[in-house]
Steps between C-alpha positions, in 0.01 A plus 500: 500500500533156637134472598408605158738249334387210704127587454549510125723199456358246754209284379169583655198284523259595244731718293484436125826439329598699204687315231738764384589602855571133576720449203714823600808437700462560875770780495299684235178472706679614814634808301145570387342474836782711663448763228132529610611625858836658408371842451272524811771344711764740381288811554359367834845472633598844375196648665582335835852649469342850421288462802801482727658815369345724782688285754833598341402864546470475882772662700662531852376239755224350279720487191775296692232264631308432172750550220649146550144359457455688164857400386447131588145474341605680170803308466313177558239601244767577230656155574157335476437680163824369354445141631124496385586562138819276487527221755142428584376398154793262472415346836140463394604330178668227706211476747237469235661230275275234661205708615253366743141596550496808706360446849268786586548645856180454716535873576506603136201262434305661763605853376396406150156377612446821711632723215256396230173613683665799647618648168160412339309684782745794480469534127112489516484736787771759443314774691490301817862403479623859431294626793655240728851577367465882524338465857790285606740750359331804679481304817868437486589854422298622812712238693830653411483820725378270794811271491722805554861559395855482627854530373625148566380232733680505833770244506526295813867520593477296809598795725369841610701839524354736759622848515432712806525873548549560878440840650743757353665609830565134608866425563688180389507363860131559533432334158722195624277465814183513278618252242465178718146598569412553130659153417296326776177651355602366145593167639148455651398369158652138486553540113804715582800272547782762545553880496796717416492868577695827393460812693614839396676611174706259291868534562570539127281794463329362197151532648372855595312365806477664846659369826138424598469233239459131590491226248393149590556191271248229594564155359172281466408150501371336165157577420377152550611516872304815589180483711173432310348844559793679328480466111741770386772751605226757532326300778839456664586879471155592654554288790853633570368870442235429770776371750728803430214742607591430848803742461365856426690736274628247251475531131562182303494366148466136412663382183736230376871520438504505123186687477605755741814575299308518182243748643768710644692506175179616326370783723797556752287400801342187658146382407307377200360849434687833551344833503733797470392856580748763343522863610719752680356568849583207724222569742249500226636170364472346833145618532412375162665167581306456828178575322581260208576232750167540682309489188675189374459325822126498453518321171422129543807293436757759605757362764833623619430864412767736620699806426842432370784666728248719677673503838606816677814540705606749770706787367673801652381791296720821491318797336738799447371851552631699208423836667714390807793402258487844347511667845815299586652537157511125448492314174229230442738260332754526773251432774362205332861354445554548873197325604560210243866474642359488859224236433615305202879541526777645276817341390786676669795276421617150407648228708743240345583167646738347254312452171170579668342846485219629735317830501516705819140653546420782738150518640320540840458201723176294469371634837504854358354405163191345643432763762299792354605714794873443444453566133344835590812590687745435218707823464554667166804728449432865370745699292599700797601179690215493744271191533118476490292192573322325207162589664569868423482457120286183468209301645591162599233253581419136488257392212418206271566450136454238239720184535545490120410705193461297196546637143443353143622681201578797694160537674396442849238230570336305772398146424213276626539131455247213530417151426184334368361194666198294398428723211630553144749771433313682211162547657676608836704776329199622309283538815793635697577765235147613493477543865829693536415708205177606665643555853822666395506710187855608430579877506723651220863405539417170663452177313416136603608175315423137556762245439640161601358167363199702366744695296631187350148372426396818322825501291469127401133525411554820308765326286276194440206729390730644243664171388208255503293702235831471290498130550150476383583710194776259419265199558246649261760558225616127554128385474442701185803347349397153595136540352547798261172622643430779748162332557651177642771682685245721677266210599787318653604805712133570597498157675810581709308688782270203546789282544663718761198457728620184652815675618314766681258243654792296616657811677171573680454137610857491619461832690796655295515866404605601150875535495794518261521120548134460391553732215769279376266208513244684288779581243580135483126409477456756208729281272327188609155639420609621144660170446159319543333755286755455216457106508125531485463769234769324281304179501183677417668697217641182353166326483336813333789505246404138419156607421305393813186686615572767769303323775668166429845670474455672841381191686746261319799745533441547872445123544831432342690736741318369800774268601780750433330775686415266800853355510671845510260618770554191713875508443523869619264468788606171637865589458467820710254357757777407748638844489133646554454285809846551644542678831874448540753780565552687168153384352340837554649653183414201279147420623316799344656408156394126547153585620432737201628250251314209652166676519549685177596205279177308601277801432705563172443132382127499568433838362714427184301194429163658554505882488748536200313268264163670578673845447658392179203331350253800549780756416534313178143510427473878567807546281346296217166692520684834496702391204182386307320838569803690383514296178123540451539867551790520236300312243199722559717812455619357165 
């Protein structure tokens, strides 16, 4: 609005003065000039607001991260809309009371000189321009699968959280003896400044971990103090993994404190990706998990692959012979209660010390409970008062059993967890799924699911796939309301894919995969691209309504909006350039948005000034020819 008012009101060298306009008061002239852009300005801002609607639909983690962005932008746009039609014209009235010749920016002078021959060549050679535009669009489309995909960029929290699964039969004292060695191996990397360890189960019982669980919190130096050969957390984790291989039998998972909590809340286990195999037979589940682990380990990018809570622990197995019980006239439940009392204990009485109460438990001493031979000699009373050893009615042996049996929704499952390093999440899961499906077909009654961060990615993208077309529909309806023409609305929307090319190229140049953050950038870019199209088409339509020739209207209207389109593109790109180039802690989430918007606004501006006028001009010619033929056919029929 300000650009248009100053352009209209300021005297220009070579511009002819019109007597009636000069005699009209300045306020009236400003009002007339503001009316020329009021309608496209209103609908442009409404379209940008409509473009942000998909962000409001995001939920869970991504919703909490990006909903403040959408709230802030939409609130700012509503405020800008009110100020543009109330305060801004008044301020322009005071600023233009003594207008001075407008100084042309050297950049705009250069852009104007480059624009004239470019638009002339484009209109004379539409086939060449459309081939170039379509070729660029197809090339960009083929680039999308290559850049990969992920849920959200990995946030550098300045620390690592390493979870170890020690051998299942290790004692706490043995774990304490092993912990200093593990800490020494991690400290070999000078980027680790301090370490904090936790061995075994948490005392509050809130985490269903095993006694063989070891968690290490590793505080790191700032990224700018790292060695030059290390560029990311993945590089540091790979170096620490190589050092930890000196201790055999360890399973470990590298994560970060916040990320570890989020991943565990999503899937119930550590790791970016969680594979869960459901079924009834524990031996089959364990076999399936082992084969799944072997298959996934062969996929490039897979690290920290392990089976969750897969350890075995020694167990005393007592298998009761029912035929022997029948010979001695013993009841199965009574024998089981007797063994339970001997091994696990039974409350026989209570002991009171003042206000304190203690249960008195009766059971065999530890030396007897751990000796299989002594357990076999436990005597069981018969109904006639005689005693027989336990070995007469049961087989007592030492065996092994699972350290833990995990369930979800009432079904047993065994989990396989993994992380992805130096590869995007989407392509890794696609390849790993295909490999596991080929190597391990699931029999009836067994089911395999993939979850973790990948689950969040699928859910967020599925929601965007549903809501973004709705935003396109709302945008189309707004465009139709603005121009009262389906033809104009469709032409503006057809140029949107060309405008999004810069965002894809920006991600490829920055080596960033497509994520929810990048998708938010594309959503913001959608509104910017439509805004440019509305400005250009509105200017062309205004010249056509004044009776100008179609060619003159297209060239003149686009030239009139050259300043506005370049100004909005430079404002958006330069404003977000620091965010696109930042590598500070916390920048990982904002960089994809900034890269997409910076690259996309530049391509949107160039394509709006070249492709849109060519498309509009020749589409109008085709439309006119079809209308002429239809009218001629109707006259001939009469």
